[in-house]
Short mmCIF file of C-alpha atoms and ligand atoms in Angstrom, two decimals:
data_model
loop_
_atom_site.label_atom_id
_atom_site.label_comp_id
_atom_site.label_asym_id
_atom_site.label_seq_id
_atom_site.Cartn_x
_atom_site.Cartn_y
_atom_site.Cartn_z
CA MET A 59 -174.35 -13.53 -174.27
CA TYR A 60 -175.49 -10.04 -175.18
CA ASN A 61 -173.81 -8.17 -172.25
CA ARG A 62 -171.66 -5.63 -173.99
CA ARG A 63 -174.48 -4.75 -176.36
CA MET A 64 -176.89 -4.22 -173.47
CA ASP A 65 -174.42 -2.30 -171.61
CA GLU A 66 -174.17 0.08 -174.38
CA CYS A 67 -177.81 0.09 -174.83
CA LYS A 68 -178.21 1.12 -171.16
CA LYS A 69 -175.59 4.01 -171.54
CA ILE A 70 -177.15 5.34 -174.49
CA TRP A 71 -180.73 5.22 -172.96
CA ASP A 72 -179.58 6.91 -169.86
CA ILE A 73 -178.19 9.84 -172.08
CA LEU A 74 -181.47 9.96 -174.08
CA LEU A 75 -183.52 10.16 -170.89
CA LEU A 76 -181.56 13.10 -169.62
CA GLY A 77 -182.19 15.02 -172.85
CA ILE A 78 -185.91 13.85 -172.77
CA SER A 79 -186.45 15.04 -169.12
CA ASN A 80 -185.29 18.57 -169.99
CA LYS A 81 -188.10 18.76 -172.66
CA ILE A 82 -191.08 17.47 -170.75
CA SER A 83 -192.83 17.95 -167.48
CA THR A 84 -191.83 15.81 -164.45
CA VAL A 85 -195.36 14.51 -164.33
CA VAL A 86 -195.29 13.35 -167.89
CA TYR A 87 -191.92 11.89 -167.41
CA ASP A 88 -192.96 9.81 -164.43
CA MET A 89 -196.14 8.84 -166.05
CA TRP A 90 -194.73 7.22 -169.11
CA PHE A 91 -190.81 7.32 -169.31
CA SER A 92 -190.26 5.74 -165.78
CA GLN A 93 -192.24 2.63 -167.24
CA LEU A 94 -189.57 2.07 -170.01
CA GLU A 95 -186.67 -0.29 -169.66
CA PRO A 96 -183.84 -0.61 -172.34
CA LEU A 97 -183.34 -4.05 -173.84
CA THR A 98 -180.82 -3.90 -176.33
CA ILE A 99 -179.61 -2.63 -179.62
CA ALA A 100 -180.47 -4.36 -183.03
CA HIS A 101 -180.07 -3.15 -186.58
CA ASN A 102 -179.06 0.29 -185.40
CA LYS A 103 -182.26 0.47 -183.26
CA ILE A 104 -182.41 0.96 -179.56
CA ILE A 105 -185.11 -1.39 -178.33
CA ILE A 106 -187.23 -0.38 -175.34
CA VAL A 107 -189.80 -2.49 -173.38
CA ALA A 108 -192.90 -0.88 -172.07
CA LYS A 109 -194.72 -2.99 -169.57
CA LEU A 110 -198.14 -1.89 -170.87
CA ASN A 111 -199.39 -1.70 -174.25
CA SER A 112 -201.11 1.66 -173.42
CA VAL A 113 -197.53 3.15 -172.51
CA LYS A 114 -196.26 1.85 -175.94
CA LYS A 115 -199.07 3.61 -177.65
CA THR A 116 -198.80 6.74 -175.89
CA ILE A 117 -195.03 7.02 -176.41
CA ASN A 118 -195.49 6.11 -180.18
CA SER A 119 -197.89 8.54 -180.71
CA ASN A 120 -197.09 11.54 -178.57
CA TYR A 121 -193.28 11.37 -177.78
CA ARG A 122 -191.74 9.75 -180.81
CA ASP A 123 -190.41 13.00 -182.31
CA ILE A 124 -188.78 14.03 -179.03
CA ILE A 125 -186.94 10.64 -178.65
CA ILE A 126 -185.79 10.83 -182.24
CA GLU A 127 -184.49 14.25 -181.81
CA GLU A 128 -182.35 13.23 -178.90
CA ILE A 129 -181.24 10.16 -180.73
CA LYS A 130 -179.90 12.36 -183.53
CA LYS A 131 -177.93 14.44 -181.07
CA LEU A 132 -175.97 11.48 -179.86
CA ASN A 133 -174.09 11.10 -183.10
CA THR A 134 -173.67 7.24 -182.69
CA PHE A 135 -174.78 4.52 -184.94
CA VAL A 136 -178.03 4.17 -183.36
CA ASP A 137 -180.76 6.03 -185.60
CA ASP A 138 -184.01 4.92 -184.22
CA PHE A 139 -186.02 3.02 -181.49
CA ILE A 140 -188.53 0.66 -181.16
CA ILE A 141 -191.03 0.03 -178.23
CA ILE A 142 -191.96 -3.33 -177.64
CA THR A 143 -194.12 -5.18 -174.83
CA PRO A 144 -192.80 -8.02 -172.82
CA ASP A 145 -194.61 -10.59 -174.84
CA GLU A 146 -192.90 -9.37 -177.98
CA ILE A 147 -189.26 -9.91 -176.50
CA SER A 148 -189.00 -13.35 -178.00
CA VAL A 149 -189.65 -12.08 -181.34
CA TYR A 150 -186.89 -9.50 -181.20
CA GLU A 151 -184.51 -12.10 -179.82
CA ASP A 152 -184.32 -13.66 -183.15
CA LYS A 153 -183.35 -10.26 -184.68
CA ILE A 154 -180.97 -9.88 -182.00
CA LYS A 155 -179.22 -13.17 -182.95
CA GLU A 156 -179.11 -12.11 -186.69
CA ASP A 157 -177.51 -9.10 -185.51
CA LYS A 158 -174.97 -10.89 -183.33
CA GLN A 159 -172.02 -10.46 -186.13
CA GLU A 160 -172.61 -6.77 -186.09
CA SER A 161 -172.84 -6.75 -182.34
CA GLU A 162 -169.25 -7.99 -182.13
CA ASN A 163 -167.92 -5.12 -183.54
CA VAL A 164 -170.26 -2.61 -182.05
CA GLU A 165 -167.93 -1.12 -179.66
CA GLN A 166 -165.65 0.47 -182.33
CA PHE A 167 -168.91 2.39 -183.76
CA THR A 168 -169.90 3.76 -180.34
CA TYR A 169 -168.10 6.98 -179.68
CA LEU A 170 -170.35 8.77 -177.41
CA VAL A 171 -168.86 12.30 -177.86
CA ASP A 172 -170.89 14.29 -175.34
CA ASN A 173 -172.51 17.04 -177.56
CA ASN A 174 -173.17 19.13 -174.54
CA PHE A 175 -169.61 20.00 -174.40
CA THR A 176 -169.04 22.32 -177.41
CA PHE A 177 -166.82 25.07 -178.33
CA ASP A 178 -169.76 27.30 -178.40
CA LYS A 179 -170.36 26.75 -174.55
CA PHE A 180 -166.84 27.11 -173.66
CA VAL A 181 -166.02 30.48 -172.21
CA VAL A 182 -162.55 31.70 -173.30
CA GLY A 183 -160.55 33.80 -170.87
CA GLN A 184 -156.92 34.25 -169.99
CA SER A 185 -156.86 31.08 -168.02
CA ASN A 186 -157.61 28.82 -171.15
CA GLN A 187 -157.11 30.77 -174.25
CA ILE A 188 -154.07 28.82 -175.24
CA VAL A 189 -155.82 25.60 -174.83
CA TYR A 190 -158.72 26.93 -176.77
CA ALA A 191 -156.57 27.92 -179.52
CA ALA A 192 -154.67 24.40 -179.67
CA ALA A 193 -158.04 22.63 -179.50
CA LYS A 194 -159.48 24.85 -182.35
CA ALA A 195 -156.26 24.12 -184.42
CA VAL A 196 -156.50 20.33 -183.77
CA ALA A 197 -160.07 20.11 -184.53
CA ASN A 198 -159.45 21.90 -188.06
CA GLN A 199 -156.49 19.81 -189.02
CA PRO A 200 -156.51 16.61 -186.93
CA GLY A 201 -153.48 14.33 -187.00
CA THR A 202 -151.15 16.76 -188.72
CA LEU A 203 -150.73 19.80 -186.87
CA HIS A 204 -150.05 18.95 -183.14
CA ASN A 205 -150.03 15.35 -182.47
CA PRO A 206 -150.24 14.47 -179.79
CA LEU A 207 -152.13 17.29 -178.08
CA PHE A 208 -151.50 17.08 -174.29
CA ILE A 209 -153.81 19.10 -172.19
CA TYR A 210 -153.00 19.39 -168.37
CA GLY A 211 -154.44 21.19 -165.48
CA GLY A 212 -156.32 20.77 -162.15
CA VAL A 213 -159.68 19.31 -161.41
CA GLY A 214 -162.84 21.01 -162.73
CA LEU A 215 -161.11 23.42 -165.04
CA GLY A 216 -162.45 22.29 -168.53
CA LYS A 217 -160.05 19.49 -169.74
CA THR A 218 -162.89 17.01 -170.40
CA HIS A 219 -165.17 19.90 -171.89
CA ILE A 220 -162.46 20.82 -174.24
CA MET A 221 -161.94 17.33 -175.42
CA HIS A 222 -165.56 16.72 -176.21
CA ALA A 223 -165.52 20.08 -177.84
CA ILE A 224 -162.93 18.92 -180.22
CA GLY A 225 -164.80 15.73 -180.94
CA ASN A 226 -168.06 17.67 -181.65
CA GLU A 227 -166.16 20.18 -184.05
CA ILE A 228 -164.66 17.19 -186.05
CA LEU A 229 -167.96 15.54 -186.41
CA LYS A 230 -169.54 18.90 -187.60
CA SER A 231 -167.52 18.77 -190.81
CA ASN A 232 -167.05 14.78 -191.06
CA LYS A 233 -170.02 12.92 -189.71
CA LYS A 234 -168.16 9.65 -190.21
CA ALA A 235 -165.10 10.44 -188.49
CA LYS A 236 -164.23 7.68 -185.93
CA ILE A 237 -163.66 9.52 -182.60
CA LEU A 238 -163.05 7.56 -179.53
CA TYR A 239 -163.19 9.45 -176.32
CA CYS A 240 -162.33 7.41 -173.42
CA THR A 241 -161.40 7.54 -169.81
CA THR A 242 -158.01 6.00 -168.65
CA GLU A 243 -160.02 3.83 -166.43
CA GLN A 244 -161.85 2.36 -169.18
CA PHE A 245 -158.79 1.83 -171.15
CA VAL A 246 -157.37 0.09 -168.26
CA ASN A 247 -160.25 -2.11 -167.97
CA ASP A 248 -160.58 -3.12 -171.40
CA PHE A 249 -156.94 -4.05 -171.28
CA ILE A 250 -157.34 -6.18 -168.35
CA ASP A 251 -160.32 -7.82 -170.13
CA SER A 252 -158.31 -8.34 -173.07
CA ILE A 253 -155.45 -10.27 -171.40
CA ARG A 254 -157.61 -12.03 -168.73
CA ASN A 255 -157.65 -15.18 -170.89
CA ASN A 256 -154.60 -15.30 -172.79
CA LYS A 257 -156.14 -18.07 -175.14
CA ASP A 258 -159.01 -15.73 -176.15
CA ASN A 259 -157.43 -14.02 -179.08
CA GLU A 260 -160.88 -12.62 -179.93
CA GLN A 261 -160.77 -10.35 -176.81
CA ASN A 262 -157.32 -9.32 -177.88
CA LYS A 263 -158.48 -8.61 -181.30
CA ARG A 264 -161.38 -6.46 -179.87
CA PHE A 265 -159.10 -4.34 -177.90
CA ARG A 266 -156.86 -3.62 -180.70
CA GLU A 267 -159.73 -2.85 -183.02
CA LYS A 268 -161.44 -0.65 -180.52
CA TYR A 269 -158.29 1.48 -180.08
CA ARG A 270 -156.59 1.41 -183.21
CA ASN A 271 -159.38 1.54 -185.79
CA VAL A 272 -160.07 5.07 -185.16
CA ASP A 273 -159.26 8.65 -186.50
CA ILE A 274 -158.98 10.22 -183.13
CA LEU A 275 -158.16 8.77 -179.92
CA MET A 276 -158.81 10.82 -176.74
CA LEU A 277 -157.56 9.49 -173.43
CA ASP A 278 -158.92 11.38 -170.53
CA ASP A 279 -156.90 11.77 -167.04
CA ILE A 280 -153.89 9.68 -167.83
CA GLN A 281 -152.44 10.07 -164.36
CA PHE A 282 -154.51 6.97 -163.57
CA LEU A 283 -151.92 4.87 -165.52
CA ALA A 284 -149.78 5.04 -162.41
CA GLY A 285 -148.51 1.77 -161.48
CA LYS A 286 -150.25 -0.10 -164.51
CA THR A 287 -147.13 -1.24 -166.51
CA GLY A 288 -149.03 -3.70 -168.56
CA THR A 289 -151.53 -1.06 -169.80
CA GLN A 290 -148.58 1.47 -170.34
CA GLU A 291 -146.96 -1.08 -172.67
CA ALA A 292 -150.47 -1.49 -174.63
CA LEU A 293 -150.75 2.24 -174.76
CA PHE A 294 -147.20 2.54 -176.12
CA HIS A 295 -147.93 0.22 -178.94
CA THR A 296 -151.49 1.94 -179.53
CA PHE A 297 -149.84 5.36 -179.51
CA ASN A 298 -147.04 4.28 -182.12
CA ASP A 299 -149.60 2.65 -184.39
CA LEU A 300 -152.06 5.65 -184.54
CA TYR A 301 -149.08 8.10 -184.72
CA GLN A 302 -147.59 6.54 -187.55
CA ASN A 303 -151.06 6.38 -189.44
CA LYS A 304 -151.38 10.16 -188.71
CA LYS A 305 -154.28 9.68 -186.59
CA GLN A 306 -154.80 12.25 -183.88
CA ILE A 307 -154.15 11.62 -180.16
CA ILE A 308 -155.37 13.90 -177.43
CA LEU A 309 -154.31 13.09 -173.85
CA SER A 310 -155.42 14.88 -170.74
CA SER A 311 -153.89 14.72 -167.28
CA ASP A 312 -153.71 16.80 -163.98
CA ARG A 313 -149.94 17.51 -164.47
CA HIS A 314 -147.30 18.06 -167.01
CA PRO A 315 -145.93 14.87 -168.89
CA LYS A 316 -142.57 15.48 -167.10
CA GLU A 317 -144.21 15.04 -163.78
CA LEU A 318 -145.79 11.88 -164.64
CA THR A 319 -142.83 10.15 -163.10
CA PHE A 320 -144.36 6.74 -163.00
CA LEU A 321 -144.52 6.56 -166.63
CA GLU A 322 -141.95 4.56 -168.70
CA GLU A 323 -139.67 7.15 -170.22
CA ARG A 324 -140.47 6.26 -173.84
CA LEU A 325 -144.07 7.09 -172.96
CA GLN A 326 -143.19 10.35 -171.40
CA SER A 327 -141.21 11.46 -174.14
CA ARG A 328 -143.96 10.39 -176.80
CA PHE A 329 -146.49 12.32 -174.74
CA SER A 330 -144.47 15.59 -174.87
CA SER A 331 -143.41 15.20 -178.53
CA GLY A 332 -146.57 17.16 -179.86
CA LEU A 333 -148.00 20.17 -178.18
CA THR A 334 -148.39 20.54 -174.27
CA VAL A 335 -150.69 23.10 -173.09
CA ASP A 336 -152.04 23.98 -169.77
CA ILE A 337 -155.34 25.04 -168.29
CA SER A 338 -155.33 27.15 -165.18
CA THR A 339 -157.72 28.69 -162.76
CA PRO A 340 -160.08 31.15 -164.26
CA ASP A 341 -159.94 34.86 -163.10
CA LEU A 342 -163.05 36.75 -161.81
CA GLU A 343 -164.05 37.89 -165.26
CA THR A 344 -163.78 34.47 -166.88
CA ARG A 345 -165.85 33.07 -163.94
CA ILE A 346 -168.59 35.73 -164.34
CA ALA A 347 -168.85 35.00 -168.15
CA ILE A 348 -169.08 31.39 -167.39
CA LEU A 349 -171.83 31.71 -164.99
CA GLN A 350 -173.64 33.89 -167.26
CA LYS A 351 -173.47 31.53 -170.01
CA LYS A 352 -174.51 28.43 -167.95
CA ALA A 353 -177.42 30.46 -166.62
CA PHE A 354 -178.47 31.37 -170.14
CA TYR A 355 -178.60 27.67 -171.06
CA LYS A 356 -180.54 26.83 -167.89
CA ASN A 357 -182.93 29.55 -168.74
CA VAL A 358 -182.48 31.35 -165.50
CA ASN A 359 -182.27 35.10 -164.90
CA LEU A 360 -179.56 36.12 -162.68
CA PRO A 361 -178.86 39.92 -161.93
CA ILE A 362 -175.28 40.97 -162.32
CA GLU A 363 -174.97 41.37 -158.55
CA VAL A 364 -175.94 37.80 -158.11
CA VAL A 365 -173.71 36.53 -160.59
CA TYR A 366 -170.78 38.56 -159.17
CA PHE A 367 -171.37 37.29 -155.67
CA ILE A 368 -171.40 33.62 -156.68
CA ALA A 369 -168.16 34.05 -158.96
CA GLU A 370 -166.50 35.63 -156.25
CA SER A 371 -167.32 32.88 -153.68
CA PHE A 372 -166.02 30.05 -155.85
CA ASP A 373 -162.75 30.81 -157.31
CA SER A 374 -160.80 27.68 -157.82
CA ASN A 375 -162.89 25.17 -159.74
CA ILE A 376 -165.49 25.58 -162.43
CA ARG A 377 -167.27 22.51 -161.58
CA GLU A 378 -167.83 23.84 -158.22
CA LEU A 379 -168.94 27.11 -159.55
CA GLU A 380 -171.51 25.25 -161.64
CA GLY A 381 -172.59 23.09 -158.63
CA ALA A 382 -173.46 26.30 -156.65
CA LEU A 383 -175.50 27.63 -159.59
CA GLN A 384 -177.40 24.29 -159.79
CA LYS A 385 -177.84 24.52 -155.94
CA VAL A 386 -179.21 28.06 -156.11
CA ILE A 387 -181.68 27.11 -158.82
CA PHE A 388 -182.88 24.21 -156.91
CA TYR A 389 -183.19 26.04 -153.81
CA CYS A 390 -185.33 28.80 -155.38
CA GLN A 391 -187.61 26.45 -157.11
CA LEU A 392 -188.11 24.73 -153.70
CA GLU A 393 -188.85 27.98 -152.07
CA GLY A 394 -190.81 29.33 -154.91
CA ARG A 395 -188.77 32.45 -155.06
CA GLU A 396 -186.51 33.98 -157.74
CA PRO A 397 -182.60 34.07 -157.52
CA ASP A 398 -182.76 37.82 -157.45
CA SER A 399 -181.03 39.06 -154.51
CA VAL A 400 -177.69 38.20 -152.84
CA ASP A 401 -179.61 37.30 -149.76
CA ILE A 402 -181.26 34.29 -151.20
CA ILE A 403 -178.05 33.28 -152.62
CA LYS A 404 -176.33 33.27 -149.10
CA GLU A 405 -179.29 31.15 -147.84
CA ALA A 406 -179.04 28.72 -150.69
CA LEU A 407 -175.30 28.25 -150.39
CA LYS A 408 -175.02 28.71 -146.57
CA ASP A 409 -173.48 25.27 -146.24
CA ASP A 410 -170.79 25.90 -148.97
CA ILE A 411 -169.63 29.27 -148.30
CA ASP A 412 -168.83 31.22 -145.01
CA VAL A 413 -171.28 33.78 -145.34
CA SER A 414 -170.28 35.35 -141.87
CA ASN A 415 -167.16 36.08 -143.50
CA HIS A 416 -169.17 38.09 -145.77
CA ILE A 417 -168.00 39.02 -149.12
CA LEU A 418 -168.26 42.65 -149.77
CA SER A 419 -170.72 43.11 -152.54
CA LEU A 420 -171.48 45.69 -155.22
CA ASP A 421 -174.70 46.29 -153.19
CA THR A 422 -173.06 47.01 -150.18
CA ILE A 423 -170.80 49.79 -151.76
CA VAL A 424 -173.77 51.17 -153.69
CA ASP A 425 -176.23 51.25 -150.58
CA ALA A 426 -173.52 52.86 -148.58
CA THR A 427 -172.92 55.61 -151.22
CA CYS A 428 -176.84 56.14 -151.50
CA SER A 429 -177.27 56.57 -147.81
CA TYR A 430 -174.21 58.91 -147.49
CA PHE A 431 -175.79 61.13 -150.26
CA ASN A 432 -179.27 60.44 -149.16
CA ILE A 433 -180.36 59.56 -152.73
CA LYS A 434 -182.32 56.20 -154.09
CA LYS A 435 -180.72 53.39 -155.66
CA GLU A 436 -182.86 53.63 -158.75
CA GLU A 437 -181.30 57.04 -159.09
CA ILE A 438 -177.76 56.03 -158.72
CA ILE A 439 -178.47 53.09 -161.15
CA GLY A 440 -180.63 55.09 -163.62
CA LYS A 441 -179.88 57.77 -166.26
CA LYS A 442 -180.42 61.01 -164.43
CA LYS A 443 -177.92 63.64 -165.06
CA LEU A 444 -178.39 65.79 -161.95
CA LYS A 445 -175.00 66.97 -160.94
CA GLN A 446 -175.31 65.51 -157.41
CA ILE A 447 -176.64 62.11 -158.74
CA VAL A 448 -173.82 61.80 -161.42
CA GLN A 449 -171.04 62.38 -158.80
CA ALA A 450 -172.48 59.89 -156.20
CA ARG A 451 -172.60 57.46 -159.28
CA GLN A 452 -169.01 58.14 -160.32
CA ILE A 453 -168.03 57.78 -156.59
CA ALA A 454 -169.66 54.32 -156.32
CA ILE A 455 -167.99 53.28 -159.59
CA TYR A 456 -164.65 54.29 -158.32
CA LEU A 457 -165.01 52.52 -154.93
CA ILE A 458 -166.28 49.45 -156.65
CA ASN A 459 -163.25 49.33 -158.85
CA ASP A 460 -160.90 50.21 -156.06
CA MET A 461 -162.33 47.94 -153.24
CA LEU A 462 -163.54 44.92 -155.29
CA GLY A 463 -161.48 44.98 -158.43
CA VAL A 464 -164.61 43.93 -160.41
CA PRO A 465 -164.18 43.88 -164.17
CA LEU A 466 -165.26 47.07 -165.71
CA ALA A 467 -167.92 45.40 -168.07
CA THR A 468 -169.51 43.87 -164.88
CA ILE A 469 -169.63 47.45 -163.16
CA GLY A 470 -171.27 48.62 -166.41
CA SER A 471 -174.06 46.02 -166.45
CA TYR A 472 -174.75 46.71 -162.67
CA PHE A 473 -175.15 50.39 -163.57
CA GLY A 474 -177.93 49.87 -165.98
CA GLY A 475 -175.82 48.52 -169.01
CA ARG A 476 -173.30 51.37 -169.35
CA ASP A 477 -170.46 50.82 -171.59
CA HIS A 478 -167.25 50.13 -170.15
CA THR A 479 -165.73 53.55 -171.45
CA THR A 480 -168.24 55.36 -169.31
CA ILE A 481 -167.02 53.43 -166.38
CA ILE A 482 -163.35 54.12 -167.20
CA TYR A 483 -164.22 57.83 -167.52
CA ALA A 484 -166.06 57.81 -164.05
CA ARG A 485 -163.16 55.82 -162.37
CA ASP A 486 -160.30 58.13 -163.87
CA LYS A 487 -162.32 61.19 -162.97
CA MET A 488 -162.63 60.52 -159.44
CA GLU A 489 -158.89 59.33 -159.21
CA ASN A 490 -158.15 63.08 -160.22
CA GLU A 491 -160.65 64.54 -158.04
CA ILE A 492 -159.20 62.69 -154.94
CA LYS A 493 -155.69 64.56 -155.73
CA SER A 494 -157.18 67.86 -156.37
CA ASN A 495 -160.48 68.11 -154.31
CA ASN A 496 -160.31 67.95 -150.58
CA LEU A 497 -164.14 67.70 -150.23
CA ILE A 498 -164.50 64.70 -152.55
CA ALA A 499 -161.46 63.03 -151.10
CA ASN A 500 -162.88 63.24 -147.72
CA GLN A 501 -166.38 62.00 -148.99
CA ILE A 502 -164.90 58.97 -150.35
CA LYS A 503 -162.80 58.26 -147.14
CA ASP A 504 -166.09 58.58 -145.22
CA ILE A 505 -167.88 56.14 -147.36
CA LYS A 506 -164.94 53.72 -147.26
CA ASN A 507 -165.15 53.66 -143.60
CA MET A 508 -168.85 53.25 -143.42
CA ILE A 509 -168.30 50.21 -145.45
CA GLN A 510 -165.57 48.81 -143.66
CA LYS A 511 -167.36 48.99 -140.43
CA ARG A 512 -170.49 47.10 -141.66
P1 ADP B 67 -161.89 18.56 -165.80
O1 ADP B 67 -162.06 17.66 -166.77
O2 ADP B 67 -160.50 19.52 -166.06
O3 ADP B 67 -161.82 18.24 -164.46
P2 ADP B 67 -164.52 19.53 -166.93
O4 ADP B 67 -164.10 19.64 -168.53
O5 ADP B 67 -165.23 18.29 -166.56
O6 ADP B 67 -163.18 19.59 -166.01
O7 ADP B 67 -165.35 20.83 -166.40
C1 ADP B 67 -166.00 20.89 -165.49
C2 ADP B 67 -167.28 21.74 -165.63
O8 ADP B 67 -167.10 22.93 -165.78
C3 ADP B 67 -167.94 21.30 -166.77
O9 ADP B 67 -169.24 21.22 -166.64
C4 ADP B 67 -167.55 22.21 -167.96
O10 ADP B 67 -168.64 22.23 -168.87
C5 ADP B 67 -167.52 23.49 -166.94
N1 ADP B 67 -166.39 24.38 -167.70
C6 ADP B 67 -165.08 24.19 -167.58
N2 ADP B 67 -164.40 25.08 -168.30
C7 ADP B 67 -165.31 25.83 -168.87
C8 ADP B 67 -165.37 27.04 -169.68
N3 ADP B 67 -164.33 27.72 -170.02
N4 ADP B 67 -166.47 27.52 -170.04
C9 ADP B 67 -167.72 27.08 -169.70
N5 ADP B 67 -167.85 25.88 -168.99
C10 ADP B 67 -166.56 25.36 -168.51
MG1 MG B 68 -162.30 15.58 -166.70
#
């Protein structure tokens, strides 16, 4: 009887646990939190069962604040929790019955916009700046400026992230906004549920209420509407209803609306009637910035050399890039080492990248330059102004720029946090020297040869 409510409860509890597990040690988590089972939601409280009274007591006295903090982050109708023991379940069943009326409508108040995906955490580069600007504009003026907003692009490029970011931004200024983020799969399932029993008008009503009684509807990955004519029809009516009421609609897909050839024409034209923007594969510079941001949020220190190596190895999909970072962190924890050299990264990722086809790294070029001039790495990276060292440094900078096409800012941070104008100066200087100074031209050629033979 309380299935939906219980489902919702489990979903919410899983999200809470994820946040909680980041804040406490594994030992504490295993000892106390693994003993808890979500039961249901009643009167805006999530009800959790602890098998033992001692667990209940400990959670209440030691971890209440942490749990409440996570609950607040959710931005849902849930605002508190109660821990009960199995013998108290029957008492709460009465409360749940009282709450049944409310429970019928619960879905329309559960939006579950994921607050991990915000604009702050979204790195903007050439590949996504238009999407970013459009998303910001929609978040500032939902329902009026660009309706619908249609975002398309390949897998793992940030479509879902940017949709949640819009939701979070709107919630910042309007806590009561009714924002429904939903996968197309969920939409299809809900629609099928609603027609399963034609006589059950309740189901039908619930479907309409869930999708039409919102301020913002976000439907993710609508390419999954292929072959679902009934759902397309339902979406058409939902769309029109929301649109006429100036409610914002945001859609995402892996391709442009014109290429969604399985869609009824009227839907296709509705979908492209607002603003259509695409998100493409990020360039090296953006990938580097994304990795740095993710590492920052995970509290890991990665030298620029390592960041560069990972960013260079995963060039088509941000989800994979993130997966690689996760794997590196995990591997280093297991090995009790720090992710501080390209060698350990290669070990950690040996199944994912072809390390034999080794990627030319910043280190390789700097090492070769150092050994050619017989100077130390600390010296070339450091601040020494000896003519011989300055020149070697400029040559290394020139070579990195020429052979790797690494962003200037990255080269700057590799060389002890120098700013990009210094790097430009070094590069331009060597470009001129090559033309006018035979000695330097030959030195550069020699080092290049050394590197290419490695
Ligand atoms: P899609 O929905 O397009 O398949 P997602 O939005 O799920 O992709 O993004 C995949 C992962 O990459 C997510 O963890 C997301 O946070 C991250 N990501 C994507 N784009 C960016 C970006 N510009 N800055 C930071 N992280 C990003
Ligand atoms: Mg997605």
